[in-house]
Amino acid sequence: SFIEAQKRNILIDSYVTPRLPMAPAITYDELRDCYDRMKDKSFAKVARITFRLIDIQPARLNVPDPNTDRVKLAEELAAQLIARIGLGEDFGALAKQYSNGDWKEFGGLWRPVQPASLAAPYDVLATEAEKIDPGQVAGPIVVNGHVFIMKLEDKQSAGYQPFEEVQDQVERQAVFERRNEVFQR
């Protein structure tokens, strides 16, 4: 049973530990090697963006004259909204009022997404997010029947947690590996 296995492991540990030779201290190079072995599995950070979006869809605009160029009208509306945002109006409130997108009830706020997971026509937002910093607004972005205005809330690039932040975890793993090697012998 599980309890019996735990008892056995504790007894083995208490018998073997005092008999282990004093191992030399773990060097910085050993820690770096251990970090390099672990980083893909334990310390990888995926790219992620969080943004608000006003999605103006020209086909859904109400226009009195059916001959009106809806795309041009949508671009003009987007330019007006960008000016209002620049004057300090709340992006979320404008998204609730003017967006045709699915997230308009949430002020246009999307959940954090991986940039590579965005499908067309939203994939262009990942490219625009790379060009701006959090808090900045991009637009109007015209693509396939949509005119987007995007406010970047947060951005995280792909990479790894720095060694300095995880050094304690790496050291514990290195000690565990050494100890396990001695137990196996």
PDB file of C-alpha atoms in Angstrom:
ATOM      1  CA  SER A   1       0.000   0.000   0.000  1.00  0.00           C
ATOM      2  CA  PHE A   2       1.007   3.636  -0.218  1.00  0.00           C
ATOM      3  CA  ILE A   3       1.598   3.938   3.541  1.00  0.00           C
ATOM      4  CA  GLU A   4       3.844   0.866   3.553  1.00  0.00           C
ATOM      5  CA  ALA A   5       5.854   2.225   0.626  1.00  0.00           C
ATOM      6  CA  GLN A   6       6.288   5.567   2.401  1.00  0.00           C
ATOM      7  CA  LYS A   7       7.447   3.797   5.593  1.00  0.00           C
ATOM      8  CA  ARG A   8       9.945   1.785   3.546  1.00  0.00           C
ATOM      9  CA  ASN A   9      11.302   4.932   1.867  1.00  0.00           C
ATOM     10  CA  ILE A  10      11.681   6.707   5.221  1.00  0.00           C
ATOM     11  CA  LEU A  11      13.531   3.734   6.718  1.00  0.00           C
ATOM     12  CA  ILE A  12      15.848   3.489   3.709  1.00  0.00           C
ATOM     13  CA  ASP A  13      16.492   7.234   3.828  1.00  0.00           C
ATOM     14  CA  SER A  14      17.213   7.214   7.566  1.00  0.00           C
ATOM     15  CA  TYR A  15      19.588   4.245   7.160  1.00  0.00           C
ATOM     16  CA  VAL A  16      21.468   5.501   4.062  1.00  0.00           C
ATOM     17  CA  THR A  17      21.723   9.252   4.741  1.00  0.00           C
ATOM     18  CA  PRO A  18      24.207   9.072   7.667  1.00  0.00           C
ATOM     19  CA  ARG A  19      26.361   6.688   5.644  1.00  0.00           C
ATOM     20  CA  LEU A  20      26.632   8.949   2.598  1.00  0.00           C
ATOM     21  CA  PRO A  21      30.046  10.465   2.014  1.00  0.00           C
ATOM     22  CA  MET A  22      30.239  14.224   2.344  1.00  0.00           C
ATOM     23  CA  ALA A  23      29.730  15.450  -1.174  1.00  0.00           C
ATOM     24  CA  PRO A  24      31.639  18.469  -2.360  1.00  0.00           C
ATOM     25  CA  ALA A  25      29.674  21.692  -2.683  1.00  0.00           C
ATOM     26  CA  ILE A  26      27.751  22.200  -5.897  1.00  0.00           C
ATOM     27  CA  THR A  27      29.614  24.542  -8.214  1.00  0.00           C
ATOM     28  CA  TYR A  28      28.124  27.367 -10.222  1.00  0.00           C
ATOM     29  CA  ASP A  29      28.886  25.494 -13.460  1.00  0.00           C
ATOM     30  CA  GLU A  30      26.986  22.439 -12.188  1.00  0.00           C
ATOM     31  CA  LEU A  31      24.026  24.672 -11.332  1.00  0.00           C
ATOM     32  CA  ARG A  32      24.083  26.237 -14.805  1.00  0.00           C
ATOM     33  CA  ASP A  33      24.222  22.776 -16.414  1.00  0.00           C
ATOM     34  CA  CYS A  34      21.280  21.637 -14.285  1.00  0.00           C
ATOM     35  CA  TYR A  35      19.375  24.821 -15.235  1.00  0.00           C
ATOM     36  CA  ASP A  36      20.029  24.158 -18.938  1.00  0.00           C
ATOM     37  CA  ARG A  37      18.669  20.608 -18.570  1.00  0.00           C
ATOM     38  CA  MET A  38      15.563  21.813 -16.701  1.00  0.00           C
ATOM     39  CA  LYS A  39      14.676  25.074 -18.403  1.00  0.00           C
ATOM     40  CA  ASP A  40      12.555  23.742 -21.284  1.00  0.00           C
ATOM     41  CA  LYS A  41      10.366  21.703 -18.949  1.00  0.00           C
ATOM     42  CA  SER A  42      10.290  23.861 -15.823  1.00  0.00           C
ATOM     43  CA  PHE A  43      11.141  27.470 -16.630  1.00  0.00           C
ATOM     44  CA  ALA A  44       9.771  28.189 -20.115  1.00  0.00           C
ATOM     45  CA  LYS A  45       7.537  31.249 -20.562  1.00  0.00           C
ATOM     46  CA  VAL A  46       5.151  31.268 -23.503  1.00  0.00           C
ATOM     47  CA  ALA A  47       4.426  34.419 -25.465  1.00  0.00           C
ATOM     48  CA  ARG A  48       1.168  35.995 -24.312  1.00  0.00           C
ATOM     49  CA  ILE A  49      -0.769  39.183 -25.021  1.00  0.00           C
ATOM     50  CA  THR A  50      -3.795  40.735 -23.355  1.00  0.00           C
ATOM     51  CA  PHE A  51      -5.647  43.480 -25.169  1.00  0.00           C
ATOM     52  CA  ARG A  52      -8.887  45.387 -25.555  1.00  0.00           C
ATOM     53  CA  LEU A  53     -10.425  45.554 -28.991  1.00  0.00           C
ATOM     54  CA  ILE A  54     -12.976  47.703 -30.757  1.00  0.00           C
ATOM     55  CA  ASP A  55     -14.047  45.633 -33.760  1.00  0.00           C
ATOM     56  CA  ILE A  56     -15.957  47.763 -36.259  1.00  0.00           C
ATOM     57  CA  GLN A  57     -17.476  45.603 -38.972  1.00  0.00           C
ATOM     58  CA  PRO A  58     -18.438  47.747 -41.989  1.00  0.00           C
ATOM     59  CA  ALA A  59     -21.114  45.274 -43.105  1.00  0.00           C
ATOM     60  CA  ARG A  60     -22.982  45.767 -39.810  1.00  0.00           C
ATOM     61  CA  LEU A  61     -23.002  49.597 -39.863  1.00  0.00           C
ATOM     62  CA  ASN A  62     -26.342  51.321 -40.236  1.00  0.00           C
ATOM     63  CA  VAL A  63     -26.171  53.730 -43.148  1.00  0.00           C
ATOM     64  CA  PRO A  64     -29.028  55.736 -44.655  1.00  0.00           C
ATOM     65  CA  ASP A  65     -27.693  55.490 -48.237  1.00  0.00           C
ATOM     66  CA  PRO A  66     -26.947  51.936 -49.439  1.00  0.00           C
ATOM     67  CA  ASN A  67     -24.405  53.328 -51.915  1.00  0.00           C
ATOM     68  CA  THR A  68     -22.226  54.673 -49.109  1.00  0.00           C
ATOM     69  CA  ASP A  69     -18.744  53.150 -48.882  1.00  0.00           C
ATOM     70  CA  ARG A  70     -19.065  51.275 -45.601  1.00  0.00           C
ATOM     71  CA  VAL A  71     -15.315  50.636 -45.242  1.00  0.00           C
ATOM     72  CA  LYS A  72     -14.561  54.331 -45.547  1.00  0.00           C
ATOM     73  CA  LEU A  73     -17.326  55.100 -43.041  1.00  0.00           C
ATOM     74  CA  ALA A  74     -15.874  52.516 -40.627  1.00  0.00           C
ATOM     75  CA  GLU A  75     -12.390  54.037 -41.017  1.00  0.00           C
ATOM     76  CA  GLU A  76     -13.778  57.513 -40.263  1.00  0.00           C
ATOM     77  CA  LEU A  77     -15.567  56.195 -37.174  1.00  0.00           C
ATOM     78  CA  ALA A  78     -12.330  54.509 -36.052  1.00  0.00           C
ATOM     79  CA  ALA A  79     -10.387  57.757 -36.512  1.00  0.00           C
ATOM     80  CA  GLN A  80     -12.972  59.608 -34.396  1.00  0.00           C
ATOM     81  CA  LEU A  81     -12.788  56.954 -31.676  1.00  0.00           C
ATOM     82  CA  ILE A  82      -8.980  57.083 -31.630  1.00  0.00           C
ATOM     83  CA  ALA A  83      -9.161  60.859 -31.204  1.00  0.00           C
ATOM     84  CA  ARG A  84     -11.620  60.438 -28.312  1.00  0.00           C
ATOM     85  CA  ILE A  85      -9.352  57.849 -26.686  1.00  0.00           C
ATOM     86  CA  GLY A  86      -6.453  60.266 -27.080  1.00  0.00           C
ATOM     87  CA  LEU A  87      -8.494  62.883 -25.213  1.00  0.00           C
ATOM     88  CA  GLY A  88      -8.888  60.492 -22.295  1.00  0.00           C
ATOM     89  CA  GLU A  89     -12.202  58.724 -22.871  1.00  0.00           C
ATOM     90  CA  ASP A  90     -12.462  55.214 -21.487  1.00  0.00           C
ATOM     91  CA  PHE A  91     -11.551  52.587 -24.080  1.00  0.00           C
ATOM     92  CA  GLY A  92     -13.825  49.995 -22.452  1.00  0.00           C
ATOM     93  CA  ALA A  93     -16.860  52.261 -22.546  1.00  0.00           C
ATOM     94  CA  LEU A  94     -16.251  53.065 -26.213  1.00  0.00           C
ATOM     95  CA  ALA A  95     -15.844  49.342 -26.980  1.00  0.00           C
ATOM     96  CA  LYS A  96     -19.189  48.589 -25.324  1.00  0.00           C
ATOM     97  CA  GLN A  97     -20.861  51.275 -27.390  1.00  0.00           C
ATOM     98  CA  TYR A  98     -19.216  50.904 -30.824  1.00  0.00           C
ATOM     99  CA  SER A  99     -17.683  47.432 -31.139  1.00  0.00           C
ATOM    100  CA  ASN A 100     -19.372  44.673 -33.128  1.00  0.00           C
ATOM    101  CA  GLY A 101     -17.082  42.013 -31.657  1.00  0.00           C
ATOM    102  CA  ASP A 102     -17.952  39.175 -29.309  1.00  0.00           C
ATOM    103  CA  TRP A 103     -16.202  40.760 -26.314  1.00  0.00           C
ATOM    104  CA  LYS A 104     -17.977  44.122 -26.425  1.00  0.00           C
ATOM    105  CA  GLU A 105     -19.904  43.406 -23.186  1.00  0.00           C
ATOM    106  CA  PHE A 106     -16.541  43.103 -21.422  1.00  0.00           C
ATOM    107  CA  GLY A 107     -15.305  46.447 -22.695  1.00  0.00           C
ATOM    108  CA  GLY A 108     -13.516  44.685 -25.539  1.00  0.00           C
ATOM    109  CA  LEU A 109     -11.170  42.917 -23.093  1.00  0.00           C
ATOM    110  CA  TRP A 110      -9.874  39.602 -24.396  1.00  0.00           C
ATOM    111  CA  ARG A 111      -8.487  36.881 -22.169  1.00  0.00           C
ATOM    112  CA  PRO A 112      -4.692  36.457 -22.414  1.00  0.00           C
ATOM    113  CA  VAL A 113      -3.855  34.605 -25.629  1.00  0.00           C
ATOM    114  CA  GLN A 114      -0.766  33.247 -27.313  1.00  0.00           C
ATOM    115  CA  PRO A 115      -0.118  35.417 -30.381  1.00  0.00           C
ATOM    116  CA  ALA A 116       0.352  32.382 -32.627  1.00  0.00           C
ATOM    117  CA  SER A 117      -3.091  31.050 -31.678  1.00  0.00           C
ATOM    118  CA  LEU A 118      -5.009  33.966 -33.204  1.00  0.00           C
ATOM    119  CA  ALA A 119      -6.839  32.981 -36.383  1.00  0.00           C
ATOM    120  CA  ALA A 120      -7.579  35.260 -39.323  1.00  0.00           C
ATOM    121  CA  PRO A 121      -8.546  38.084 -39.335  1.00  0.00           C
ATOM    122  CA  TYR A 122      -7.362  38.521 -35.724  1.00  0.00           C
ATOM    123  CA  ASP A 123      -3.842  37.246 -36.468  1.00  0.00           C
ATOM    124  CA  VAL A 124      -2.876  40.745 -37.587  1.00  0.00           C
ATOM    125  CA  LEU A 125      -3.337  41.877 -33.964  1.00  0.00           C
ATOM    126  CA  ALA A 126      -0.329  39.804 -32.887  1.00  0.00           C
ATOM    127  CA  THR A 127       1.845  41.669 -35.390  1.00  0.00           C
ATOM    128  CA  GLU A 128       0.536  45.021 -34.180  1.00  0.00           C
ATOM    129  CA  ALA A 129       1.064  44.026 -30.532  1.00  0.00           C
ATOM    130  CA  GLU A 130       4.768  43.475 -31.239  1.00  0.00           C
ATOM    131  CA  LYS A 131       5.084  47.089 -32.390  1.00  0.00           C
ATOM    132  CA  ILE A 132       3.586  48.764 -29.303  1.00  0.00           C
ATOM    133  CA  ASP A 133       4.013  48.758 -25.533  1.00  0.00           C
ATOM    134  CA  PRO A 134       1.320  48.025 -22.929  1.00  0.00           C
ATOM    135  CA  GLY A 135      -1.047  50.974 -22.535  1.00  0.00           C
ATOM    136  CA  GLN A 136      -0.645  52.132 -26.128  1.00  0.00           C
ATOM    137  CA  VAL A 137      -3.347  52.077 -28.805  1.00  0.00           C
ATOM    138  CA  ALA A 138      -2.935  50.779 -32.369  1.00  0.00           C
ATOM    139  CA  GLY A 139      -5.263  51.475 -35.228  1.00  0.00           C
ATOM    140  CA  PRO A 140      -7.188  51.806 -37.304  1.00  0.00           C
ATOM    141  CA  ILE A 141      -6.209  48.364 -38.575  1.00  0.00           C
ATOM    142  CA  VAL A 142      -8.219  47.480 -41.695  1.00  0.00           C
ATOM    143  CA  VAL A 143      -8.394  43.783 -42.584  1.00  0.00           C
ATOM    144  CA  ASN A 144     -10.985  41.476 -44.221  1.00  0.00           C
ATOM    145  CA  GLY A 145     -14.239  43.229 -43.355  1.00  0.00           C
ATOM    146  CA  HIS A 146     -13.038  44.552 -39.994  1.00  0.00           C
ATOM    147  CA  VAL A 147     -11.607  47.814 -38.746  1.00  0.00           C
ATOM    148  CA  PHE A 148      -9.793  47.235 -35.452  1.00  0.00           C
ATOM    149  CA  ILE A 149      -8.679  49.571 -32.710  1.00  0.00           C
ATOM    150  CA  MET A 150      -6.528  47.725 -30.195  1.00  0.00           C
ATOM    151  CA  LYS A 151      -5.278  48.788 -26.774  1.00  0.00           C
ATOM    152  CA  LEU A 152      -2.493  46.540 -25.516  1.00  0.00           C
ATOM    153  CA  GLU A 153      -2.984  45.744 -21.821  1.00  0.00           C
ATOM    154  CA  ASP A 154      -0.105  43.323 -21.256  1.00  0.00           C
ATOM    155  CA  LYS A 155       2.579  41.582 -23.281  1.00  0.00           C
ATOM    156  CA  GLN A 156       4.970  38.768 -22.394  1.00  0.00           C
ATOM    157  CA  SER A 157       7.597  37.547 -24.823  1.00  0.00           C
ATOM    158  CA  ALA A 158       8.528  33.893 -25.104  1.00  0.00           C
ATOM    159  CA  GLY A 159      11.638  32.894 -23.203  1.00  0.00           C
ATOM    160  CA  TYR A 160      12.800  31.457 -19.915  1.00  0.00           C
ATOM    161  CA  GLN A 161      12.731  32.594 -16.313  1.00  0.00           C
ATOM    162  CA  PRO A 162      16.175  34.003 -15.527  1.00  0.00           C
ATOM    163  CA  PHE A 163      18.593  31.686 -13.731  1.00  0.00           C
ATOM    164  CA  GLU A 164      18.901  34.135 -10.835  1.00  0.00           C
ATOM    165  CA  GLU A 165      15.150  33.886 -10.102  1.00  0.00           C
ATOM    166  CA  VAL A 166      15.100  30.084 -10.002  1.00  0.00           C
ATOM    167  CA  GLN A 167      18.547  29.334  -8.623  1.00  0.00           C
ATOM    168  CA  ASP A 168      17.159  27.852  -5.374  1.00  0.00           C
ATOM    169  CA  GLN A 169      14.953  25.412  -7.296  1.00  0.00           C
ATOM    170  CA  VAL A 170      17.870  24.423  -9.513  1.00  0.00           C
ATOM    171  CA  GLU A 171      20.080  23.835  -6.494  1.00  0.00           C
ATOM    172  CA  ARG A 172      17.450  21.613  -4.862  1.00  0.00           C
ATOM    173  CA  GLN A 173      17.180  19.632  -8.102  1.00  0.00           C
ATOM    174  CA  ALA A 174      20.979  19.257  -8.343  1.00  0.00           C
ATOM    175  CA  VAL A 175      21.146  18.013  -4.742  1.00  0.00           C
ATOM    176  CA  PHE A 176      18.277  15.607  -5.440  1.00  0.00           C
ATOM    177  CA  GLU A 177      20.026  14.250  -8.544  1.00  0.00           C
ATOM    178  CA  ARG A 178      23.297  13.733  -6.646  1.00  0.00           C
ATOM    179  CA  ARG A 179      21.532  12.014  -3.789  1.00  0.00           C
ATOM    180  CA  ASN A 180      19.526   9.823  -6.149  1.00  0.00           C
ATOM    181  CA  GLU A 181      22.716   8.799  -7.938  1.00  0.00           C
ATOM    182  CA  VAL A 182      24.275   7.709  -4.610  1.00  0.00           C
ATOM    183  CA  PHE A 183      21.124   5.805  -3.651  1.00  0.00           C
ATOM    184  CA  GLN A 184      21.174   3.997  -6.974  1.00  0.00           C
ATOM    185  CA  ARG A 185      24.810   2.958  -6.447  1.00  0.00           C
TER     186      ARG A 185
END
